[in-house]
Short mmCIF file of the C-alpha atoms (twelve columns), coordinates in Angstrom:
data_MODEL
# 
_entry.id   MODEL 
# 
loop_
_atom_site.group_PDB 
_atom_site.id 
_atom_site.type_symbol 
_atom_site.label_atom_id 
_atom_site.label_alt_id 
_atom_site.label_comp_id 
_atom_site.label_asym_id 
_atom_site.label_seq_id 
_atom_site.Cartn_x 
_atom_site.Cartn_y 
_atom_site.Cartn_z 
_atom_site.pdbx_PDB_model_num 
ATOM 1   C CA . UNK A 1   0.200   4.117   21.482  1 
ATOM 2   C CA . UNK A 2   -0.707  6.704   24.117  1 
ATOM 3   C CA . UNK A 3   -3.204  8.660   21.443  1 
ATOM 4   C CA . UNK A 4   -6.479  8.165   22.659  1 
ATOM 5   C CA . UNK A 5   -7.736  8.491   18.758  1 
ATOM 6   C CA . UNK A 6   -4.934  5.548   18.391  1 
ATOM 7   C CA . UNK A 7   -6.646  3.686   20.913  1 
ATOM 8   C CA . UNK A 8   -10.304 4.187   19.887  1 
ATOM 9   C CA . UNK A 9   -8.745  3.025   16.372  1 
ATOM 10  C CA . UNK A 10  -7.775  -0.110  17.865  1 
ATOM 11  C CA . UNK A 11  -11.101 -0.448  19.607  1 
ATOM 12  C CA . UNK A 12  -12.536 -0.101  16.179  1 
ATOM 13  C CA . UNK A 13  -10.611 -2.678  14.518  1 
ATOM 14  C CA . UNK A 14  -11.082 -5.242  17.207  1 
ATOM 15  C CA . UNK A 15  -14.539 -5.250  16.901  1 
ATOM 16  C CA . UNK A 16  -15.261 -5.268  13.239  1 
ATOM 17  C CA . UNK A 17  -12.423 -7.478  12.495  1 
ATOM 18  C CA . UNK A 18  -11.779 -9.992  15.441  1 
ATOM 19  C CA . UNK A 19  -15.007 -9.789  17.174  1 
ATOM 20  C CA . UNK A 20  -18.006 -9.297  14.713  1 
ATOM 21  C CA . UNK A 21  -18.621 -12.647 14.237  1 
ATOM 22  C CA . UNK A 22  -18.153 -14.257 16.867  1 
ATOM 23  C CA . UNK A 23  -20.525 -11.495 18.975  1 
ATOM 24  C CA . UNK A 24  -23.113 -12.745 16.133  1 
ATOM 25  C CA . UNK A 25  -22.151 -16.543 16.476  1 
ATOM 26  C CA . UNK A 26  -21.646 -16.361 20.471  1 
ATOM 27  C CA . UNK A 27  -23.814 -13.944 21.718  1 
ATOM 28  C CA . UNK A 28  -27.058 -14.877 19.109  1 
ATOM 29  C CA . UNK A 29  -27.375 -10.889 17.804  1 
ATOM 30  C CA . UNK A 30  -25.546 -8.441  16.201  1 
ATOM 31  C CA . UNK A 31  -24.364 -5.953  18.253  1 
ATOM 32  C CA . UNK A 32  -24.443 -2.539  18.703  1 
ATOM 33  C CA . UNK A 33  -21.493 -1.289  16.894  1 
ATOM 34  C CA . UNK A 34  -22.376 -3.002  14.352  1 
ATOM 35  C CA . UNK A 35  -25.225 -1.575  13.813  1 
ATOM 36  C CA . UNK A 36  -23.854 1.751   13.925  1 
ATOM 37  C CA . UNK A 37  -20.861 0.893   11.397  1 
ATOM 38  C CA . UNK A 38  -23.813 -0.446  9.220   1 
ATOM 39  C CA . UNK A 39  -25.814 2.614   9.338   1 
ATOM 40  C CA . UNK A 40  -22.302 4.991   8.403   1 
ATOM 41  C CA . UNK A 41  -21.489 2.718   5.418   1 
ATOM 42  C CA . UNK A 42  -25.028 2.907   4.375   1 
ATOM 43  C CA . UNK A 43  -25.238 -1.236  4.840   1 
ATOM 44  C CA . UNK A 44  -29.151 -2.951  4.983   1 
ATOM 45  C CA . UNK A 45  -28.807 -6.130  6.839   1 
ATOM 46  C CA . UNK A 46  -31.826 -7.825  5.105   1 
ATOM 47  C CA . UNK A 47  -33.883 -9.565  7.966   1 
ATOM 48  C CA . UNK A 48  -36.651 -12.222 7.555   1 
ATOM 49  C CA . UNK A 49  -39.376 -12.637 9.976   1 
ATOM 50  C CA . UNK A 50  -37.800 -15.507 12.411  1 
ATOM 51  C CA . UNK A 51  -34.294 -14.261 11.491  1 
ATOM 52  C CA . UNK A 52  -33.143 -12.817 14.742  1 
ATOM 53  C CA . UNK A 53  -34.629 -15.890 16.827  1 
ATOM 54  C CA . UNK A 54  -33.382 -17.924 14.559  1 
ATOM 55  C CA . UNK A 55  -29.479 -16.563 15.447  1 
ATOM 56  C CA . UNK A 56  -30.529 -16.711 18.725  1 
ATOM 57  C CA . UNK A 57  -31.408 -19.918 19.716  1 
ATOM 58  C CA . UNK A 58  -28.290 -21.398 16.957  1 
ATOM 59  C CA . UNK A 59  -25.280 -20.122 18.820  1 
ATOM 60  C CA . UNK A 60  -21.913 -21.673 18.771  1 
ATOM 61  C CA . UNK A 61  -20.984 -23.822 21.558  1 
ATOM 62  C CA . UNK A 62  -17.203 -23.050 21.103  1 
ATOM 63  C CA . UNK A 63  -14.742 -20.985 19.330  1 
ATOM 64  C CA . UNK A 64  -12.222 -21.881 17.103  1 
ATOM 65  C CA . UNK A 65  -9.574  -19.145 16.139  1 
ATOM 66  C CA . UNK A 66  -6.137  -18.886 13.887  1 
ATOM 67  C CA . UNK A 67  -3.428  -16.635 15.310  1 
ATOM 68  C CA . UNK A 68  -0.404  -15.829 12.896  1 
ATOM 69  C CA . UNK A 69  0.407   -12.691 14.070  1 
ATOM 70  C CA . UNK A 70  -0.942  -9.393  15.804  1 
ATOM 71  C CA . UNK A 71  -1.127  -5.431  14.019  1 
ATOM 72  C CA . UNK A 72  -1.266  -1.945  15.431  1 
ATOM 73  C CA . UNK A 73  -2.925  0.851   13.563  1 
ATOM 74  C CA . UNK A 74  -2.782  4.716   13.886  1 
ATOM 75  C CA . UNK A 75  -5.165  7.142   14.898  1 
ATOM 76  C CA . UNK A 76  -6.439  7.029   10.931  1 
ATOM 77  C CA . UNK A 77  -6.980  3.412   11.115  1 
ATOM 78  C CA . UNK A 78  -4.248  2.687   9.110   1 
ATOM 79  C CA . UNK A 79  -2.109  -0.447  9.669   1 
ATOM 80  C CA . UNK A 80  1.348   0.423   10.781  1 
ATOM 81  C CA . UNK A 81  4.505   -1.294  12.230  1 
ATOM 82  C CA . UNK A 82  5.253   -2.555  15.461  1 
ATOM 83  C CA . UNK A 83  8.761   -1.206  16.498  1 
ATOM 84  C CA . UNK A 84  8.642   -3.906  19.324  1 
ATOM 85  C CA . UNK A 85  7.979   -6.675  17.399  1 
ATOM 86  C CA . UNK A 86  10.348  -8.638  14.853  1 
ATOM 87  C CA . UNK A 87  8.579   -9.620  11.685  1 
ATOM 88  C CA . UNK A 88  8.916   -12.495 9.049   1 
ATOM 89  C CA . UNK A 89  9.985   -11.347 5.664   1 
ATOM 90  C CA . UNK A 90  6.119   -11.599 4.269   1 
ATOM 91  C CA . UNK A 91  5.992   -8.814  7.478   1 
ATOM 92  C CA . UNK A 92  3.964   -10.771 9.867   1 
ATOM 93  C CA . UNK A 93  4.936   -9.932  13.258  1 
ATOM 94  C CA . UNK A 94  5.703   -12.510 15.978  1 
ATOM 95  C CA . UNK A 95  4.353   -12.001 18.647  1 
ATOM 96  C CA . UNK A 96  3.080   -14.565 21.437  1 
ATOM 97  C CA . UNK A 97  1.919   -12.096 23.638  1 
ATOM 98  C CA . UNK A 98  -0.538  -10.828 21.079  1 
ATOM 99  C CA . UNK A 99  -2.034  -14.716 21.248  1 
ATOM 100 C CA . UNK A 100 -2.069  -14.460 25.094  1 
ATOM 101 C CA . UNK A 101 -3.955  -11.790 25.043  1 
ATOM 102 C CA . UNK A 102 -6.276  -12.438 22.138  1 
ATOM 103 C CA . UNK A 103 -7.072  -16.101 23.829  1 
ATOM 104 C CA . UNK A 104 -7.756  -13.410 26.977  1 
ATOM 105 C CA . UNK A 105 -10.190 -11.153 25.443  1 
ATOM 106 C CA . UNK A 106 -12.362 -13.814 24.123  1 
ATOM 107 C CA . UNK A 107 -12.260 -16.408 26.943  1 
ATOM 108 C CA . UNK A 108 -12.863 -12.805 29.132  1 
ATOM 109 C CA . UNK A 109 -16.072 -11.913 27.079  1 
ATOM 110 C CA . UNK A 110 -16.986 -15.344 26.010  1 
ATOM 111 C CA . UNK A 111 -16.344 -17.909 28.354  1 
ATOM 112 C CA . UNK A 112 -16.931 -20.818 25.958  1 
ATOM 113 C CA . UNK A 113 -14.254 -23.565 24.880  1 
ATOM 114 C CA . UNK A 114 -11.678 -22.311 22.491  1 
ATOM 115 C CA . UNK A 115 -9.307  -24.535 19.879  1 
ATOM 116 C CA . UNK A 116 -6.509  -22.940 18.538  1 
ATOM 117 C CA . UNK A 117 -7.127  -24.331 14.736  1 
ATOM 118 C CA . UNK A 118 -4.154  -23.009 13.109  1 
ATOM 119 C CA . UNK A 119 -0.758  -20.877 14.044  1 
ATOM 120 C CA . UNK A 120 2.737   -21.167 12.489  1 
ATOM 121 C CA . UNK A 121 5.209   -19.258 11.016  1 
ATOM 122 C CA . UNK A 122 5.515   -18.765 6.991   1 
ATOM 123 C CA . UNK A 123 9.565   -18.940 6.054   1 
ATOM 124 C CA . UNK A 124 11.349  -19.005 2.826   1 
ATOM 125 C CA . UNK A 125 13.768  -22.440 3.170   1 
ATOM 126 C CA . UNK A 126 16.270  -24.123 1.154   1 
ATOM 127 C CA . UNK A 127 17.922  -27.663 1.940   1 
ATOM 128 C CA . UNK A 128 21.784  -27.419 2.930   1 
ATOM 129 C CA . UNK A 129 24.910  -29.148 1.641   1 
ATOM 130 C CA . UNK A 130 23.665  -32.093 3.429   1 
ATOM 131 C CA . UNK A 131 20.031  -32.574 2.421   1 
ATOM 132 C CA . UNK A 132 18.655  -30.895 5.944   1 
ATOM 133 C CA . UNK A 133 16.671  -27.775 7.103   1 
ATOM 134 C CA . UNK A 134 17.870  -26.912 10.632  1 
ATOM 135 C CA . UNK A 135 14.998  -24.575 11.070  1 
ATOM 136 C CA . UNK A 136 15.099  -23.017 14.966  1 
ATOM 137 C CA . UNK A 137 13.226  -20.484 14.642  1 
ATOM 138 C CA . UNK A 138 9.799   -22.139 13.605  1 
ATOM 139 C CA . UNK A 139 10.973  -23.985 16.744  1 
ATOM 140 C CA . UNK A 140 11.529  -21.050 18.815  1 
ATOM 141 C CA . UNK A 141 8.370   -19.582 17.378  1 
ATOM 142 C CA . UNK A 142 6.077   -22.259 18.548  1 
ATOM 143 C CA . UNK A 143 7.539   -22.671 21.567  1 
ATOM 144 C CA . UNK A 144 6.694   -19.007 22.257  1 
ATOM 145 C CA . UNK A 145 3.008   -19.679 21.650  1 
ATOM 146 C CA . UNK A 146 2.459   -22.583 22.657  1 
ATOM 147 C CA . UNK A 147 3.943   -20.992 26.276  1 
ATOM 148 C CA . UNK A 148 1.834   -17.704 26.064  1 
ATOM 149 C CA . UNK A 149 -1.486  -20.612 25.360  1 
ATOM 150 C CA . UNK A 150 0.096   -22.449 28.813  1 
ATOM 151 C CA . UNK A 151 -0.532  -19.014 30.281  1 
ATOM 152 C CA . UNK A 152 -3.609  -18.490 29.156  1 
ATOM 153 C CA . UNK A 153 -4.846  -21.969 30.540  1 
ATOM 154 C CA . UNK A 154 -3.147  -21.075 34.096  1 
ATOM 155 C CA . UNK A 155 -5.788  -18.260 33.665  1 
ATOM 156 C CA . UNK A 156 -8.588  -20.426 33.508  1 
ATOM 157 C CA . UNK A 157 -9.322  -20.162 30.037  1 
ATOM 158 C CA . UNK A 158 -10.706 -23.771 28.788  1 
ATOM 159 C CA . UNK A 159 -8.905  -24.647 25.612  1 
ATOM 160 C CA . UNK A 160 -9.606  -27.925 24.332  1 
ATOM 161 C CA . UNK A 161 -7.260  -28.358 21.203  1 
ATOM 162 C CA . UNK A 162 -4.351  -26.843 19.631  1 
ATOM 163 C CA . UNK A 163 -3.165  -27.311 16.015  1 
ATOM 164 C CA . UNK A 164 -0.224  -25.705 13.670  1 
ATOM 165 C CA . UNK A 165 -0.114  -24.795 10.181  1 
ATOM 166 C CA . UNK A 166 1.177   -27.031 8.904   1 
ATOM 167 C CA . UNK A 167 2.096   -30.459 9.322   1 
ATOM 168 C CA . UNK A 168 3.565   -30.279 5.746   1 
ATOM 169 C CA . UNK A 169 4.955   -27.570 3.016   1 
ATOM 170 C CA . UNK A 170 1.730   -26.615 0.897   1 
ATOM 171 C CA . UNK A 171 0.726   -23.977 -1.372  1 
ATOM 172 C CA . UNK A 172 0.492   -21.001 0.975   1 
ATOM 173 C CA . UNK A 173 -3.292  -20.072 0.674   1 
ATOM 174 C CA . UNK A 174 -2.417  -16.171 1.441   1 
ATOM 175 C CA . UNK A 175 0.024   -15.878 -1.395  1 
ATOM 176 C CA . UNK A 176 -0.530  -18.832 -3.659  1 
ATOM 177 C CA . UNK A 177 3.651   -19.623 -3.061  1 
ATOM 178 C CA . UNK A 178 5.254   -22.962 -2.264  1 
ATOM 179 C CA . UNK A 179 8.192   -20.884 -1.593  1 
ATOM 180 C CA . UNK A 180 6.404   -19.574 2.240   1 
ATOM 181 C CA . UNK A 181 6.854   -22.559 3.865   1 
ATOM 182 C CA . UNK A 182 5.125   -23.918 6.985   1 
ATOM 183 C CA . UNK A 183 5.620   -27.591 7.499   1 
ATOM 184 C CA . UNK A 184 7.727   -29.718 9.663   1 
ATOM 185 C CA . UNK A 185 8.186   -31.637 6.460   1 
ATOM 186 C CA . UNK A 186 10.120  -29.948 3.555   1 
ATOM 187 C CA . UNK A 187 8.364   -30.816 0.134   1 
ATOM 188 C CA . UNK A 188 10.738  -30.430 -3.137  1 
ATOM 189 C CA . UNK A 189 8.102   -28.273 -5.167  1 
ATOM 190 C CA . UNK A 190 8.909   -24.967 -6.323  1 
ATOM 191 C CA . UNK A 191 6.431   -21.887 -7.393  1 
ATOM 192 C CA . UNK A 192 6.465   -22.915 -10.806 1 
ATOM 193 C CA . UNK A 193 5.167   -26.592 -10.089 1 
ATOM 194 C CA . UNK A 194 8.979   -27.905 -10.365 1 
ATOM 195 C CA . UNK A 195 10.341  -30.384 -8.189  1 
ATOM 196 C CA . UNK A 196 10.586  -34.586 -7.015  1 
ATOM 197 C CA . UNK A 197 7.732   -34.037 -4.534  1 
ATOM 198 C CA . UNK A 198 9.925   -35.546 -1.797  1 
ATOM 199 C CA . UNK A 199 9.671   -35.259 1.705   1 
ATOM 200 C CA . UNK A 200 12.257  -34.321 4.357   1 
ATOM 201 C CA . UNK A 201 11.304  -33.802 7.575   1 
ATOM 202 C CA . UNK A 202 13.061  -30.980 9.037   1 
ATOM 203 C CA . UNK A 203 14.399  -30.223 12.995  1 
ATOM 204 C CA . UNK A 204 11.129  -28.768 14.014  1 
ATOM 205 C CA . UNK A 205 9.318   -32.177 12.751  1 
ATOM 206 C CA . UNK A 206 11.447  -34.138 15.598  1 
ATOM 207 C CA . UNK A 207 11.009  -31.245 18.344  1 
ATOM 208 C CA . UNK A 208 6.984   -31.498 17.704  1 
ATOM 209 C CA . UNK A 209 7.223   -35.089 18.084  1 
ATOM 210 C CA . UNK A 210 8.494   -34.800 21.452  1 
ATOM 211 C CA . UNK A 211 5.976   -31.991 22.379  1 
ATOM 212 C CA . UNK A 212 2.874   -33.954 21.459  1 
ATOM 213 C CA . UNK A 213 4.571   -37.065 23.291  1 
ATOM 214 C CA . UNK A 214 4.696   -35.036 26.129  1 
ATOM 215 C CA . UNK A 215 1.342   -33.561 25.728  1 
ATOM 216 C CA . UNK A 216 3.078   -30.339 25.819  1 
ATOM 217 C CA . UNK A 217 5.256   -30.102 29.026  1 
ATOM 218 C CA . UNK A 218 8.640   -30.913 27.082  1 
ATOM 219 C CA . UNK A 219 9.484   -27.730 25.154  1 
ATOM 220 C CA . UNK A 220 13.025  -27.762 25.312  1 
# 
């Protein structure tokens, strides 16, 4: 957005929401803006003597972050659409690039080892006439990310691990559904608890074998 209120908005957002804590856990204080956003909201951090030392001399040694999806806001703050991106129908956006660049930022004003602990995509999936779930776009989705994490790594940027949610249909812990399914295993469970509790492994269960066989380079 080419409002400079939009983009101050953004600025905002980014640092109370995606970098906050990790300025606390990384950098060993809390930062300016904080401080400032603690003072408008009429916040008291309650220190103890030893406190701030304390966060000092504790910090992380690496970061560990989930990436579903990325958000825009306007120049009220408000959360609005991305007319570039597609989104799921639980209206998380896919978008890659938004993991490039959010593996960018913090390598760019961290520089500590980074694990990507969870990404995956959330779909709504029924078996066909013949028992299977042919299910390319979780493939297609993680193919994207796992290729804008590749470019992150050309960068530079050290990342040490990378894991998807998840291995298996679960209880989705956003929405409390079984019906926003994750896995590369379909589970027969239902939202009301119904179901045989058997397992079916779907296409993207045999494309992720390959990847981690390949440690990543076979993506086709």
């Amino acid at each position: 957005n080419s409002d400079p209120k939009a983009c101050e908005q953004a600025l905002e957002a980014n640092r109370m929401k995606d970098y906050f804590y990790s300025d606390v856990q990384l950098r060993g204080e809390y930062p300016g803006y904080a401080k400032r956003y603690f003072k408008e909201h009429h916040i008291t951090i309650r220190m103890e003597p030893g406190d701030a030392e304390l966060i000092k001399e504790n910090t992380m040694d690496f970061l560990a972050v989930a990436y579903y999806y990325s958000h825009c806001v306007d120049a009220s703050g408000k959360k609005v659409a991305n007319p570039f991106t597609k989104a799921t129908q639980w209206g998380w956006t896919i978008d890659p690039t938004g993991l490039y660049i959010a593996m960018s930022s913090y390598w760019d004003r961290y520089h500590v080892p980074m694990m990507i602990a969870e990404n995956g995509i959330g779909v709504e999936e029924t078996l066909d006439s013949e028992g299977q779930i042919h299910d390319d776009y979780r493939i297609d989705y993680l193919r994207m990310h796992i290729k804008a994490m590749n470019r992150a790594i050309e960068d530079g940027v050290d990342v040490r691990a990378y894991t998807t949610w998840g291995c298996i249909d679960e209880v989705s812990a956003g929405t409390g559904q079984m019906s926003k399914r994750y896995g590369f295993i379909y589970v027969d469970r239902d939202d009301e608890g119904k179901g045989t509790l058997d397992r079916m492994p779907k296409d993207s269960y045999y494309w992720y074998k390959k990847v981690i066989a390949s440690n990543g380079a076979d993506l086709d």
